[in-house]
JSON list of C-alpha atoms in Angstrom, two decimals:
[
{"chain": "A", "resi": 479, "resn": "MET", "atom": "CA", "xyz": [17.00, 19.55, -18.61]},
{"chain": "A", "resi": 480, "resn": "LEU", "atom": "CA", "xyz": [16.63, 15.87, -19.49]},
{"chain": "A", "resi": 481, "resn": "PRO", "atom": "CA", "xyz": [18.85, 14.18, -22.12]},
{"chain": "A", "resi": 482, "resn": "PRO", "atom": "CA", "xyz": [17.42, 13.29, -25.56]},
{"chain": "A", "resi": 483, "resn": "ASP", "atom": "CA", "xyz": [16.52, 9.71, -24.59]},
{"chain": "A", "resi": 484, "resn": "PRO", "atom": "CA", "xyz": [15.81, 9.95, -20.86]},
{"chain": "A", "resi": 485, "resn": "VAL", "atom": "CA", "xyz": [15.52, 6.87, -18.65]},
{"chain": "A", "resi": 486, "resn": "LEU", "atom": "CA", "xyz": [12.46, 6.98, -16.41]},
{"chain": "A", "resi": 487, "resn": "LEU", "atom": "CA", "xyz": [12.40, 4.70, -13.39]},
{"chain": "A", "resi": 488, "resn": "VAL", "atom": "CA", "xyz": [8.82, 3.64, -12.60]},
{"chain": "A", "resi": 489, "resn": "THR", "atom": "CA", "xyz": [8.56, 1.88, -9.26]},
{"chain": "A", "resi": 490, "resn": "GLY", "atom": "CA", "xyz": [5.55, -0.37, -8.80]},
{"chain": "A", "resi": 491, "resn": "GLY", "atom": "CA", "xyz": [4.99, -0.10, -12.53]},
{"chain": "A", "resi": 492, "resn": "HIS", "atom": "CA", "xyz": [3.17, -3.42, -12.84]},
{"chain": "A", "resi": 493, "resn": "GLY", "atom": "CA", "xyz": [0.35, -2.35, -10.51]},
{"chain": "A", "resi": 494, "resn": "THR", "atom": "CA", "xyz": [-3.03, -1.01, -11.56]},
{"chain": "A", "resi": 495, "resn": "LEU", "atom": "CA", "xyz": [-1.95, 2.61, -11.89]},
{"chain": "A", "resi": 496, "resn": "GLY", "atom": "CA", "xyz": [1.38, 1.81, -13.49]},
{"chain": "A", "resi": 497, "resn": "SER", "atom": "CA", "xyz": [-0.24, -0.45, -16.07]},
{"chain": "A", "resi": 498, "resn": "ALA", "atom": "CA", "xyz": [-2.51, 2.43, -17.09]},
{"chain": "A", "resi": 499, "resn": "LEU", "atom": "CA", "xyz": [0.42, 4.84, -17.43]},
{"chain": "A", "resi": 500, "resn": "LEU", "atom": "CA", "xyz": [3.23, 2.85, -19.06]},
{"chain": "A", "resi": 501, "resn": "PRO", "atom": "CA", "xyz": [1.99, 2.89, -22.69]},
{"chain": "A", "resi": 502, "resn": "ALA", "atom": "CA", "xyz": [1.89, 6.70, -22.78]},
{"chain": "A", "resi": 503, "resn": "LEU", "atom": "CA", "xyz": [5.19, 7.09, -20.93]},
{"chain": "A", "resi": 504, "resn": "ARG", "atom": "CA", "xyz": [6.97, 4.92, -23.50]},
{"chain": "A", "resi": 505, "resn": "GLU", "atom": "CA", "xyz": [6.35, 7.66, -26.05]},
{"chain": "A", "resi": 506, "resn": "SER", "atom": "CA", "xyz": [8.78, 9.97, -24.25]},
{"chain": "A", "resi": 507, "resn": "TYR", "atom": "CA", "xyz": [11.03, 7.78, -22.11]},
{"chain": "A", "resi": 508, "resn": "ALA", "atom": "CA", "xyz": [13.04, 4.59, -22.01]},
{"chain": "A", "resi": 509, "resn": "LEU", "atom": "CA", "xyz": [11.35, 2.84, -19.09]},
{"chain": "A", "resi": 510, "resn": "ARG", "atom": "CA", "xyz": [12.95, 0.93, -16.25]},
{"chain": "A", "resi": 511, "resn": "VAL", "atom": "CA", "xyz": [10.30, -0.76, -14.12]},
{"chain": "A", "resi": 512, "resn": "ALA", "atom": "CA", "xyz": [11.15, -1.79, -10.57]},
{"chain": "A", "resi": 513, "resn": "ASP", "atom": "CA", "xyz": [8.58, -4.07, -8.98]},
{"chain": "A", "resi": 514, "resn": "ARG", "atom": "CA", "xyz": [8.24, -7.00, -6.61]},
{"chain": "A", "resi": 515, "resn": "VAL", "atom": "CA", "xyz": [6.75, -9.12, -9.39]},
{"chain": "A", "resi": 516, "resn": "GLU", "atom": "CA", "xyz": [7.61, -9.95, -12.97]},
{"chain": "A", "resi": 517, "resn": "PRO", "atom": "CA", "xyz": [5.29, -8.56, -15.66]},
{"chain": "A", "resi": 518, "resn": "ARG", "atom": "CA", "xyz": [2.54, -10.89, -16.83]},
{"chain": "A", "resi": 519, "resn": "ARG", "atom": "CA", "xyz": [3.88, -10.70, -20.37]},
{"chain": "A", "resi": 520, "resn": "PRO", "atom": "CA", "xyz": [7.33, -9.80, -21.71]},
{"chain": "A", "resi": 521, "resn": "GLY", "atom": "CA", "xyz": [7.48, -6.21, -22.91]},
{"chain": "A", "resi": 522, "resn": "PRO", "atom": "CA", "xyz": [9.88, -3.55, -24.18]},
{"chain": "A", "resi": 523, "resn": "ASP", "atom": "CA", "xyz": [10.85, -2.17, -20.76]},
{"chain": "A", "resi": 524, "resn": "GLU", "atom": "CA", "xyz": [13.87, -2.90, -18.63]},
{"chain": "A", "resi": 525, "resn": "VAL", "atom": "CA", "xyz": [12.59, -4.77, -15.55]},
{"chain": "A", "resi": 526, "resn": "LEU", "atom": "CA", "xyz": [14.18, -5.09, -12.12]},
{"chain": "A", "resi": 527, "resn": "VAL", "atom": "CA", "xyz": [12.51, -7.39, -9.59]},
{"chain": "A", "resi": 528, "resn": "GLY", "atom": "CA", "xyz": [13.07, -6.71, -5.91]},
{"chain": "A", "resi": 529, "resn": "ASP", "atom": "CA", "xyz": [11.89, -4.93, -2.80]},
{"chain": "A", "resi": 530, "resn": "LEU", "atom": "CA", "xyz": [12.46, -1.19, -2.40]},
{"chain": "A", "resi": 531, "resn": "ALA", "atom": "CA", "xyz": [12.48, -1.72, 1.36]},
{"chain": "A", "resi": 532, "resn": "ASP", "atom": "CA", "xyz": [16.03, -2.93, 0.65]},
{"chain": "A", "resi": 533, "resn": "PRO", "atom": "CA", "xyz": [18.25, 0.17, 0.24]},
{"chain": "A", "resi": 534, "resn": "GLY", "atom": "CA", "xyz": [20.60, -1.79, -2.00]},
{"chain": "A", "resi": 535, "resn": "PHE", "atom": "CA", "xyz": [17.83, -2.64, -4.45]},
{"chain": "A", "resi": 536, "resn": "ALA", "atom": "CA", "xyz": [16.59, 0.96, -4.39]},
{"chain": "A", "resi": 537, "resn": "ASP", "atom": "CA", "xyz": [20.10, 2.15, -5.24]},
{"chain": "A", "resi": 538, "resn": "LYS", "atom": "CA", "xyz": [20.37, -0.33, -8.12]},
{"chain": "A", "resi": 539, "resn": "ALA", "atom": "CA", "xyz": [17.01, 0.78, -9.48]},
{"chain": "A", "resi": 540, "resn": "VAL", "atom": "CA", "xyz": [17.85, 4.49, -9.38]},
{"chain": "A", "resi": 541, "resn": "ASP", "atom": "CA", "xyz": [21.41, 4.22, -10.75]},
{"chain": "A", "resi": 542, "resn": "GLY", "atom": "CA", "xyz": [21.40, 5.61, -14.30]},
{"chain": "A", "resi": 543, "resn": "ALA", "atom": "CA", "xyz": [17.86, 7.00, -14.20]},
{"chain": "A", "resi": 544, "resn": "ASP", "atom": "CA", "xyz": [17.16, 10.55, -15.37]},
{"chain": "A", "resi": 545, "resn": "ALA", "atom": "CA", "xyz": [13.79, 10.85, -13.63]},
{"chain": "A", "resi": 546, "resn": "ILE", "atom": "CA", "xyz": [11.67, 8.83, -11.19]},
{"chain": "A", "resi": 547, "resn": "LEU", "atom": "CA", "xyz": [7.96, 8.06, -10.99]},
{"chain": "A", "resi": 548, "resn": "HIS", "atom": "CA", "xyz": [7.48, 6.41, -7.59]},
{"chain": "A", "resi": 549, "resn": "LEU", "atom": "CA", "xyz": [4.24, 4.42, -7.49]},
{"chain": "A", "resi": 550, "resn": "ALA", "atom": "CA", "xyz": [5.26, 1.44, -5.34]},
{"chain": "A", "resi": 551, "resn": "ALA", "atom": "CA", "xyz": [3.15, 1.09, -2.19]},
{"chain": "A", "resi": 552, "resn": "ASP", "atom": "CA", "xyz": [0.60, -0.93, -0.34]},
{"chain": "A", "resi": 553, "resn": "ALA", "atom": "CA", "xyz": [-2.26, 1.25, -1.57]},
{"chain": "A", "resi": 554, "resn": "SER", "atom": "CA", "xyz": [-5.25, -0.17, 0.29]},
{"chain": "A", "resi": 555, "resn": "PRO", "atom": "CA", "xyz": [-7.23, 2.10, 2.64]},
{"chain": "A", "resi": 556, "resn": "ARG", "atom": "CA", "xyz": [-8.31, -1.09, 4.40]},
{"chain": "A", "resi": 557, "resn": "SER", "atom": "CA", "xyz": [-4.76, -2.11, 5.33]},
{"chain": "A", "resi": 558, "resn": "PRO", "atom": "CA", "xyz": [-3.61, -1.84, 8.95]},
{"chain": "A", "resi": 559, "resn": "TRP", "atom": "CA", "xyz": [-0.62, 0.26, 9.92]},
{"chain": "A", "resi": 560, "resn": "SER", "atom": "CA", "xyz": [1.68, -2.77, 10.02]},
{"chain": "A", "resi": 561, "resn": "ARG", "atom": "CA", "xyz": [1.15, -3.32, 6.29]},
{"chain": "A", "resi": 562, "resn": "VAL", "atom": "CA", "xyz": [1.33, 0.27, 5.06]},
{"chain": "A", "resi": 563, "resn": "ALA", "atom": "CA", "xyz": [4.12, 1.61, 7.29]},
{"chain": "A", "resi": 564, "resn": "PRO", "atom": "CA", "xyz": [6.82, 0.24, 4.90]},
{"chain": "A", "resi": 565, "resn": "ASN", "atom": "CA", "xyz": [5.51, 2.71, 2.28]},
{"chain": "A", "resi": 566, "resn": "ILE", "atom": "CA", "xyz": [7.43, 5.45, 4.10]},
{"chain": "A", "resi": 567, "resn": "GLY", "atom": "CA", "xyz": [10.68, 3.49, 4.23]},
{"chain": "A", "resi": 568, "resn": "MET", "atom": "CA", "xyz": [10.49, 2.64, 0.53]},
{"chain": "A", "resi": 569, "resn": "THR", "atom": "CA", "xyz": [10.05, 6.31, -0.35]},
{"chain": "A", "resi": 570, "resn": "HIS", "atom": "CA", "xyz": [12.97, 7.26, 1.89]},
{"chain": "A", "resi": 571, "resn": "ASN", "atom": "CA", "xyz": [15.16, 4.67, 0.17]},
{"chain": "A", "resi": 572, "resn": "VAL", "atom": "CA", "xyz": [14.21, 5.91, -3.31]},
{"chain": "A", "resi": 573, "resn": "LEU", "atom": "CA", "xyz": [14.86, 9.54, -2.37]},
{"chain": "A", "resi": 574, "resn": "ALA", "atom": "CA", "xyz": [18.17, 8.70, -0.71]},
{"chain": "A", "resi": 575, "resn": "ALA", "atom": "CA", "xyz": [19.27, 6.87, -3.84]},
{"chain": "A", "resi": 576, "resn": "ALA", "atom": "CA", "xyz": [18.13, 9.81, -5.96]},
{"chain": "A", "resi": 577, "resn": "ALA", "atom": "CA", "xyz": [20.36, 12.07, -3.90]},
{"chain": "A", "resi": 578, "resn": "ARG", "atom": "CA", "xyz": [23.36, 9.77, -4.34]},
{"chain": "A", "resi": 579, "resn": "HIS", "atom": "CA", "xyz": [22.84, 9.53, -8.10]},
{"chain": "A", "resi": 580, "resn": "THR", "atom": "CA", "xyz": [21.83, 13.18, -8.60]},
{"chain": "A", "resi": 581, "resn": "VAL", "atom": "CA", "xyz": [18.37, 12.47, -9.99]},
{"chain": "A", "resi": 582, "resn": "ARG", "atom": "CA", "xyz": [16.62, 15.82, -9.66]},
{"chain": "A", "resi": 583, "resn": "ARG", "atom": "CA", "xyz": [13.20, 15.16, -11.22]},
{"chain": "A", "resi": 584, "resn": "ILE", "atom": "CA", "xyz": [10.86, 13.01, -9.13]},
{"chain": "A", "resi": 585, "resn": "VAL", "atom": "CA", "xyz": [7.11, 12.41, -9.08]},
{"chain": "A", "resi": 586, "resn": "LEU", "atom": "CA", "xyz": [5.66, 10.73, -5.98]},
{"chain": "A", "resi": 587, "resn": "ALA", "atom": "CA", "xyz": [2.28, 8.99, -5.98]},
{"chain": "A", "resi": 588, "resn": "SER", "atom": "CA", "xyz": [0.26, 10.37, -3.10]},
{"chain": "A", "resi": 589, "resn": "SER", "atom": "CA", "xyz": [-3.49, 9.96, -2.70]},
{"chain": "A", "resi": 590, "resn": "ASN", "atom": "CA", "xyz": [-6.74, 11.74, -1.91]},
{"chain": "A", "resi": 591, "resn": "HIS", "atom": "CA", "xyz": [-6.66, 9.66, 1.27]},
{"chain": "A", "resi": 592, "resn": "ALA", "atom": "CA", "xyz": [-3.93, 12.00, 2.57]},
{"chain": "A", "resi": 593, "resn": "ALA", "atom": "CA", "xyz": [-6.75, 14.55, 2.99]},
{"chain": "A", "resi": 594, "resn": "GLY", "atom": "CA", "xyz": [-9.69, 12.18, 3.32]},
{"chain": "A", "resi": 595, "resn": "LEU", "atom": "CA", "xyz": [-10.99, 13.67, 6.57]},
{"chain": "A", "resi": 596, "resn": "ASN", "atom": "CA", "xyz": [-11.00, 17.16, 5.02]},
{"chain": "A", "resi": 597, "resn": "HIS", "atom": "CA", "xyz": [-13.43, 15.73, 2.46]},
{"chain": "A", "resi": 598, "resn": "ARG", "atom": "CA", "xyz": [-15.40, 13.84, 5.11]},
{"chain": "A", "resi": 599, "resn": "ARG", "atom": "CA", "xyz": [-15.85, 17.03, 7.15]},
{"chain": "A", "resi": 600, "resn": "GLY", "atom": "CA", "xyz": [-17.28, 18.93, 4.22]},
{"chain": "A", "resi": 601, "resn": "ALA", "atom": "CA", "xyz": [-14.48, 20.98, 2.69]},
{"chain": "A", "resi": 602, "resn": "ARG", "atom": "CA", "xyz": [-15.54, 21.79, -0.90]},
{"chain": "A", "resi": 603, "resn": "PRO", "atom": "CA", "xyz": [-13.20, 21.66, -2.67]},
{"chain": "A", "resi": 604, "resn": "VAL", "atom": "CA", "xyz": [-10.30, 20.46, -0.56]},
{"chain": "A", "resi": 605, "resn": "ASP", "atom": "CA", "xyz": [-7.25, 22.63, -1.29]},
{"chain": "A", "resi": 606, "resn": "PRO", "atom": "CA", "xyz": [-3.81, 20.96, -1.34]},
{"chain": "A", "resi": 607, "resn": "GLY", "atom": "CA", "xyz": [-2.38, 24.01, 0.42]},
{"chain": "A", "resi": 608, "resn": "THR", "atom": "CA", "xyz": [-4.44, 23.50, 3.58]},
{"chain": "A", "resi": 609, "resn": "ALA", "atom": "CA", "xyz": [-3.44, 21.24, 6.49]},
{"chain": "A", "resi": 610, "resn": "ALA", "atom": "CA", "xyz": [-4.29, 17.71, 5.42]},
{"chain": "A", "resi": 611, "resn": "MET", "atom": "CA", "xyz": [-6.13, 15.22, 7.63]},
{"chain": "A", "resi": 612, "resn": "PRO", "atom": "CA", "xyz": [-5.70, 11.59, 6.52]},
{"chain": "A", "resi": 613, "resn": "CYS", "atom": "CA", "xyz": [-8.64, 9.20, 6.77]},
{"chain": "A", "resi": 614, "resn": "CYS", "atom": "CA", "xyz": [-6.74, 5.92, 7.21]},
{"chain": "A", "resi": 615, "resn": "PRO", "atom": "CA", "xyz": [-3.26, 4.54, 7.88]},
{"chain": "A", "resi": 616, "resn": "TYR", "atom": "CA", "xyz": [-2.58, 4.42, 4.14]},
{"chain": "A", "resi": 617, "resn": "GLY", "atom": "CA", "xyz": [-3.42, 8.13, 3.84]},
{"chain": "A", "resi": 618, "resn": "ALA", "atom": "CA", "xyz": [-1.11, 8.89, 6.75]},
{"chain": "A", "resi": 619, "resn": "THR", "atom": "CA", "xyz": [1.80, 7.22, 4.95]},
{"chain": "A", "resi": 620, "resn": "LYS", "atom": "CA", "xyz": [1.09, 9.26, 1.84]},
{"chain": "A", "resi": 621, "resn": "LEU", "atom": "CA", "xyz": [1.14, 12.49, 3.84]},
{"chain": "A", "resi": 622, "resn": "ALA", "atom": "CA", "xyz": [4.47, 11.47, 5.36]},
{"chain": "A", "resi": 623, "resn": "GLU", "atom": "CA", "xyz": [5.84, 10.73, 1.90]},
{"chain": "A", "resi": 624, "resn": "GLU", "atom": "CA", "xyz": [4.78, 14.18, 0.70]},
{"chain": "A", "resi": 625, "resn": "ALA", "atom": "CA", "xyz": [6.76, 15.67, 3.60]},
{"chain": "A", "resi": 626, "resn": "LEU", "atom": "CA", "xyz": [9.81, 13.58, 2.73]},
{"chain": "A", "resi": 627, "resn": "GLY", "atom": "CA", "xyz": [9.53, 14.76, -0.87]},
{"chain": "A", "resi": 628, "resn": "GLY", "atom": "CA", "xyz": [9.37, 18.40, 0.21]},
{"chain": "A", "resi": 629, "resn": "LEU", "atom": "CA", "xyz": [12.45, 18.06, 2.39]},
{"chain": "A", "resi": 630, "resn": "HIS", "atom": "CA", "xyz": [14.31, 16.26, -0.38]},
{"chain": "A", "resi": 631, "resn": "ALA", "atom": "CA", "xyz": [13.52, 19.06, -2.84]},
{"chain": "A", "resi": 632, "resn": "LEU", "atom": "CA", "xyz": [14.95, 21.66, -0.46]},
{"chain": "A", "resi": 633, "resn": "ASP", "atom": "CA", "xyz": [18.04, 19.68, 0.48]},
{"chain": "A", "resi": 634, "resn": "HIS", "atom": "CA", "xyz": [19.03, 18.47, -2.98]},
{"chain": "A", "resi": 635, "resn": "ASP", "atom": "CA", "xyz": [17.93, 21.19, -5.41]},
{"chain": "A", "resi": 636, "resn": "ALA", "atom": "CA", "xyz": [15.41, 18.78, -6.92]},
{"chain": "A", "resi": 637, "resn": "ILE", "atom": "CA", "xyz": [11.92, 19.11, -8.35]},
{"chain": "A", "resi": 638, "resn": "VAL", "atom": "CA", "xyz": [9.63, 16.78, -6.42]},
{"chain": "A", "resi": 639, "resn": "VAL", "atom": "CA", "xyz": [5.95, 16.72, -7.34]},
{"chain": "A", "resi": 640, "resn": "SER", "atom": "CA", "xyz": [3.48, 14.76, -5.19]},
{"chain": "A", "resi": 641, "resn": "LEU", "atom": "CA", "xyz": [0.26, 13.84, -6.97]},
{"chain": "A", "resi": 642, "resn": "ARG", "atom": "CA", "xyz": [-2.76, 13.03, -4.82]},
{"chain": "A", "resi": 643, "resn": "PHE", "atom": "CA", "xyz": [-4.27, 10.54, -7.23]},
{"chain": "A", "resi": 644, "resn": "GLY", "atom": "CA", "xyz": [-7.94, 9.75, -7.16]},
{"chain": "A", "resi": 645, "resn": "LEU", "atom": "CA", "xyz": [-9.39, 6.41, -8.23]},
{"chain": "A", "resi": 646, "resn": "VAL", "atom": "CA", "xyz": [-7.82, 5.28, -11.51]},
{"chain": "A", "resi": 647, "resn": "GLY", "atom": "CA", "xyz": [-7.80, 1.92, -13.22]},
{"chain": "A", "resi": 648, "resn": "TRP", "atom": "CA", "xyz": [-10.61, 0.40, -11.15]},
{"chain": "A", "resi": 649, "resn": "PRO", "atom": "CA", "xyz": [-14.22, -0.02, -12.30]},
{"chain": "A", "resi": 650, "resn": "LEU", "atom": "CA", "xyz": [-16.80, 2.25, -10.67]},
{"chain": "A", "resi": 651, "resn": "VAL", "atom": "CA", "xyz": [-19.20, -0.05, -8.82]},
{"chain": "A", "resi": 652, "resn": "GLU", "atom": "CA", "xyz": [-20.35, 2.19, -5.94]},
{"chain": "A", "resi": 653, "resn": "ARG", "atom": "CA", "xyz": [-21.34, 5.86, -5.85]},
{"chain": "A", "resi": 654, "resn": "ASP", "atom": "CA", "xyz": [-18.94, 6.70, -3.02]},
{"chain": "A", "resi": 655, "resn": "TYR", "atom": "CA", "xyz": [-16.03, 6.59, -5.46]},
{"chain": "A", "resi": 656, "resn": "ASN", "atom": "CA", "xyz": [-17.47, 9.04, -7.99]},
{"chain": "A", "resi": 657, "resn": "ALA", "atom": "CA", "xyz": [-16.09, 11.95, -6.00]},
{"chain": "A", "resi": 658, "resn": "MET", "atom": "CA", "xyz": [-12.49, 10.83, -6.54]},
{"chain": "A", "resi": 659, "resn": "TRP", "atom": "CA", "xyz": [-12.65, 9.36, -10.05]},
{"chain": "A", "resi": 660, "resn": "LEU", "atom": "CA", "xyz": [-9.67, 9.90, -12.37]},
{"chain": "A", "resi": 661, "resn": "SER", "atom": "CA", "xyz": [-9.80, 8.50, -15.88]},
{"chain": "A", "resi": 662, "resn": "ALA", "atom": "CA", "xyz": [-6.79, 6.68, -17.29]},
{"chain": "A", "resi": 663, "resn": "ARG", "atom": "CA", "xyz": [-6.50, 9.29, -20.03]},
{"chain": "A", "resi": 664, "resn": "ASP", "atom": "CA", "xyz": [-6.46, 12.18, -17.56]},
{"chain": "A", "resi": 665, "resn": "ALA", "atom": "CA", "xyz": [-3.97, 10.30, -15.36]},
{"chain": "A", "resi": 666, "resn": "ARG", "atom": "CA", "xyz": [-1.56, 9.99, -18.27]},
{"chain": "A", "resi": 667, "resn": "VAL", "atom": "CA", "xyz": [-1.81, 13.70, -19.07]},
{"chain": "A", "resi": 668, "resn": "LEU", "atom": "CA", "xyz": [-1.32, 14.60, -15.41]},
{"chain": "A", "resi": 669, "resn": "VAL", "atom": "CA", "xyz": [1.76, 12.44, -14.91]},
{"chain": "A", "resi": 670, "resn": "ARG", "atom": "CA", "xyz": [3.44, 13.61, -18.08]},
{"chain": "A", "resi": 671, "resn": "ALA", "atom": "CA", "xyz": [2.82, 17.21, -16.99]},
{"chain": "A", "resi": 672, "resn": "ALA", "atom": "CA", "xyz": [4.24, 16.51, -13.52]},
{"chain": "A", "resi": 673, "resn": "LEU", "atom": "CA", "xyz": [7.39, 15.03, -15.03]},
{"chain": "A", "resi": 674, "resn": "ARG", "atom": "CA", "xyz": [7.91, 18.34, -16.86]},
{"chain": "A", "resi": 675, "resn": "ALA", "atom": "CA", "xyz": [7.08, 20.57, -13.87]},
{"chain": "A", "resi": 676, "resn": "ALA", "atom": "CA", "xyz": [9.12, 23.70, -13.29]},
{"chain": "A", "resi": 677, "resn": "ALA", "atom": "CA", "xyz": [8.69, 23.60, -9.52]},
{"chain": "A", "resi": 678, "resn": "SER", "atom": "CA", "xyz": [7.97, 21.24, -6.66]},
{"chain": "A", "resi": 679, "resn": "GLY", "atom": "CA", "xyz": [4.46, 20.98, -5.26]},
{"chain": "A", "resi": 680, "resn": "VAL", "atom": "CA", "xyz": [1.52, 18.90, -4.07]},
{"chain": "A", "resi": 681, "resn": "HIS", "atom": "CA", "xyz": [-1.49, 18.61, -6.37]},
{"chain": "A", "resi": 682, "resn": "PHE", "atom": "CA", "xyz": [-4.74, 16.69, -6.54]},
{"chain": "A", "resi": 683, "resn": "GLY", "atom": "CA", "xyz": [-5.33, 14.46, -9.53]},
{"chain": "A", "resi": 684, "resn": "VAL", "atom": "CA", "xyz": [-8.95, 13.85, -10.50]},
{"chain": "A", "resi": 685, "resn": "SER", "atom": "CA", "xyz": [-11.15, 14.14, -13.57]},
{"chain": "A", "resi": 686, "resn": "GLY", "atom": "CA", "xyz": [-13.76, 16.80, -14.24]},
{"chain": "A", "resi": 687, "resn": "TYR", "atom": "CA", "xyz": [-16.66, 15.77, -12.02]},
{"chain": "A", "resi": 688, "resn": "ALA", "atom": "CA", "xyz": [-14.46, 15.30, -8.95]},
{"chain": "A", "resi": 689, "resn": "GLU", "atom": "CA", "xyz": [-12.95, 18.79, -9.25]},
{"chain": "A", "resi": 690, "resn": "GLN", "atom": "CA", "xyz": [-15.86, 20.08, -7.17]},
{"chain": "A", "resi": 691, "resn": "PHE", "atom": "CA", "xyz": [-14.53, 18.00, -4.25]},
{"chain": "A", "resi": 692, "resn": "TRP", "atom": "CA", "xyz": [-10.75, 18.34, -4.75]},
{"chain": "A", "resi": 693, "resn": "SER", "atom": "CA", "xyz": [-9.27, 21.60, -5.97]},
{"chain": "A", "resi": 694, "resn": "LEU", "atom": "CA", "xyz": [-7.33, 21.44, -9.21]},
{"chain": "A", "resi": 695, "resn": "ASP", "atom": "CA", "xyz": [-6.34, 25.12, -9.06]},
{"chain": "A", "resi": 696, "resn": "SER", "atom": "CA", "xyz": [-2.67, 24.39, -8.34]},
{"chain": "A", "resi": 697, "resn": "ALA", "atom": "CA", "xyz": [-2.52, 21.57, -10.91]},
{"chain": "A", "resi": 698, "resn": "ARG", "atom": "CA", "xyz": [-4.02, 23.89, -13.52]},
{"chain": "A", "resi": 699, "resn": "ALA", "atom": "CA", "xyz": [-1.67, 26.77, -12.66]},
{"chain": "A", "resi": 700, "resn": "ASP", "atom": "CA", "xyz": [1.59, 24.91, -12.04]},
{"chain": "A", "resi": 701, "resn": "LEU", "atom": "CA", "xyz": [1.26, 21.87, -14.31]},
{"chain": "A", "resi": 702, "resn": "ARG", "atom": "CA", "xyz": [-1.14, 23.23, -16.95]},
{"chain": "A", "resi": 703, "resn": "TYR", "atom": "CA", "xyz": [-3.30, 20.18, -16.27]},
{"chain": "A", "resi": 704, "resn": "ALA", "atom": "CA", "xyz": [-6.91, 20.34, -17.47]},
{"chain": "A", "resi": 705, "resn": "PRO", "atom": "CA", "xyz": [-9.06, 17.20, -17.16]},
{"chain": "A", "resi": 706, "resn": "ALA", "atom": "CA", "xyz": [-10.76, 16.04, -20.34]},
{"chain": "A", "resi": 707, "resn": "ASP", "atom": "CA", "xyz": [-13.08, 13.39, -18.90]},
{"chain": "A", "resi": 708, "resn": "TRP", "atom": "CA", "xyz": [-16.26, 13.39, -16.79]},
{"chain": "A", "resi": 709, "resn": "LEU", "atom": "CA", "xyz": [-17.93, 10.44, -15.09]},
{"chain": "A", "resi": 710, "resn": "PRO", "atom": "CA", "xyz": [-19.25, 7.40, -16.98]},
{"chain": "A", "resi": 711, "resn": "ALA", "atom": "CA", "xyz": [-22.91, 8.01, -17.77]},
{"chain": "A", "resi": 712, "resn": "ASP", "atom": "CA", "xyz": [-24.29, 5.47, -15.31]},
{"chain": "A", "resi": 713, "resn": "ALA", "atom": "CA", "xyz": [-22.08, 6.45, -12.37]},
{"chain": "A", "resi": 714, "resn": "PRO", "atom": "CA", "xyz": [-24.62, 8.76, -10.64]},
{"chain": "A", "resi": 715, "resn": "GLU", "atom": "CA", "xyz": [-27.10, 5.87, -10.44]},
{"chain": "A", "resi": 716, "resn": "LEU", "atom": "CA", "xyz": [-24.76, 3.44, -8.71]},
{"chain": "A", "resi": 717, "resn": "PRO", "atom": "CA", "xyz": [-25.64, 2.25, -5.18]},
{"chain": "A", "resi": 718, "resn": "TRP", "atom": "CA", "xyz": [-23.88, 3.57, -2.13]},
{"chain": "A", "resi": 719, "resn": "ALA", "atom": "CA", "xyz": [-21.26, 1.28, -0.64]},
{"chain": "A", "resi": 720, "resn": "THR", "atom": "CA", "xyz": [-22.57, -1.04, 2.06]},
{"chain": "A", "resi": 721, "resn": "GLU", "atom": "CA", "xyz": [-19.17, -1.12, 3.77]},
{"chain": "A", "resi": 722, "resn": "ALA", "atom": "CA", "xyz": [-16.88, 1.89, 3.60]},
{"chain": "A", "resi": 723, "resn": "PRO", "atom": "CA", "xyz": [-13.14, 1.07, 3.33]},
{"chain": "A", "resi": 724, "resn": "CYS", "atom": "CA", "xyz": [-12.15, 4.04, 5.50]},
{"chain": "A", "resi": 725, "resn": "ARG", "atom": "CA", "xyz": [-13.48, 7.18, 7.16]},
{"chain": "A", "resi": 726, "resn": "MET", "atom": "CA", "xyz": [-13.57, 9.20, 3.95]},
{"chain": "A", "resi": 727, "resn": "PHE", "atom": "CA", "xyz": [-16.58, 7.51, 2.41]},
{"chain": "A", "resi": 728, "resn": "ASP", "atom": "CA", "xyz": [-19.43, 7.05, 4.88]},
{"chain": "A", "resi": 729, "resn": "ARG", "atom": "CA", "xyz": [-20.89, 10.55, 5.29]},
{"chain": "A", "resi": 730, "resn": "HIS", "atom": "CA", "xyz": [-24.13, 9.50, 3.56]},
{"chain": "A", "resi": 731, "resn": "ARG", "atom": "CA", "xyz": [-25.04, 6.98, 6.25]}
]
């Protein structure tokens, strides 16, 4: 059980996803944001600037937190392995610090890209309980982080929830991305539910339209998550992408 005024560490909180989530999280938590960059504007949150690849900085960030939302990552499906490989080390450092400071409630940001080839090969919907096939180096790091989270939960009597986020916080400009769209409102509901979860697990996070491609059965059952939003009205008329960022998206060509 969390204390009356819990401190939530949000790593990578000044990124696109974090910026969409922070206003709603402030309603329930005192926020500590750990990021490589200062916020664009001063705000009400405690801010720590540093690199989670440094175990010492990770320990400082986790010390005194009651729960963790780990968003920090190179999140581009276009990035080569050399750029995304540190994602795994950062997650290890955060989890190791959580063990030292007895933080037992953790939400890890995974991605649909962890199972992008399942989607590419026609699974409808992709179930988070089936063997995942990443579509890019970034997706491979997210799958590794899910595994680290599962081991941590077993070893440290913690609740670790990995959320395979769809596309949130970015404008829809190409039809390829409709199948993984997650509205900011649904993302906030999903994360708040994951922070209250009674058990560890891996769940997809998308809005209504994309549920036909990514199963929300476990998120509905375990987190009581129900998406409220569909696609923007003009999204089905968007053009296909001329250059796919990874192997998930080019089945139509």
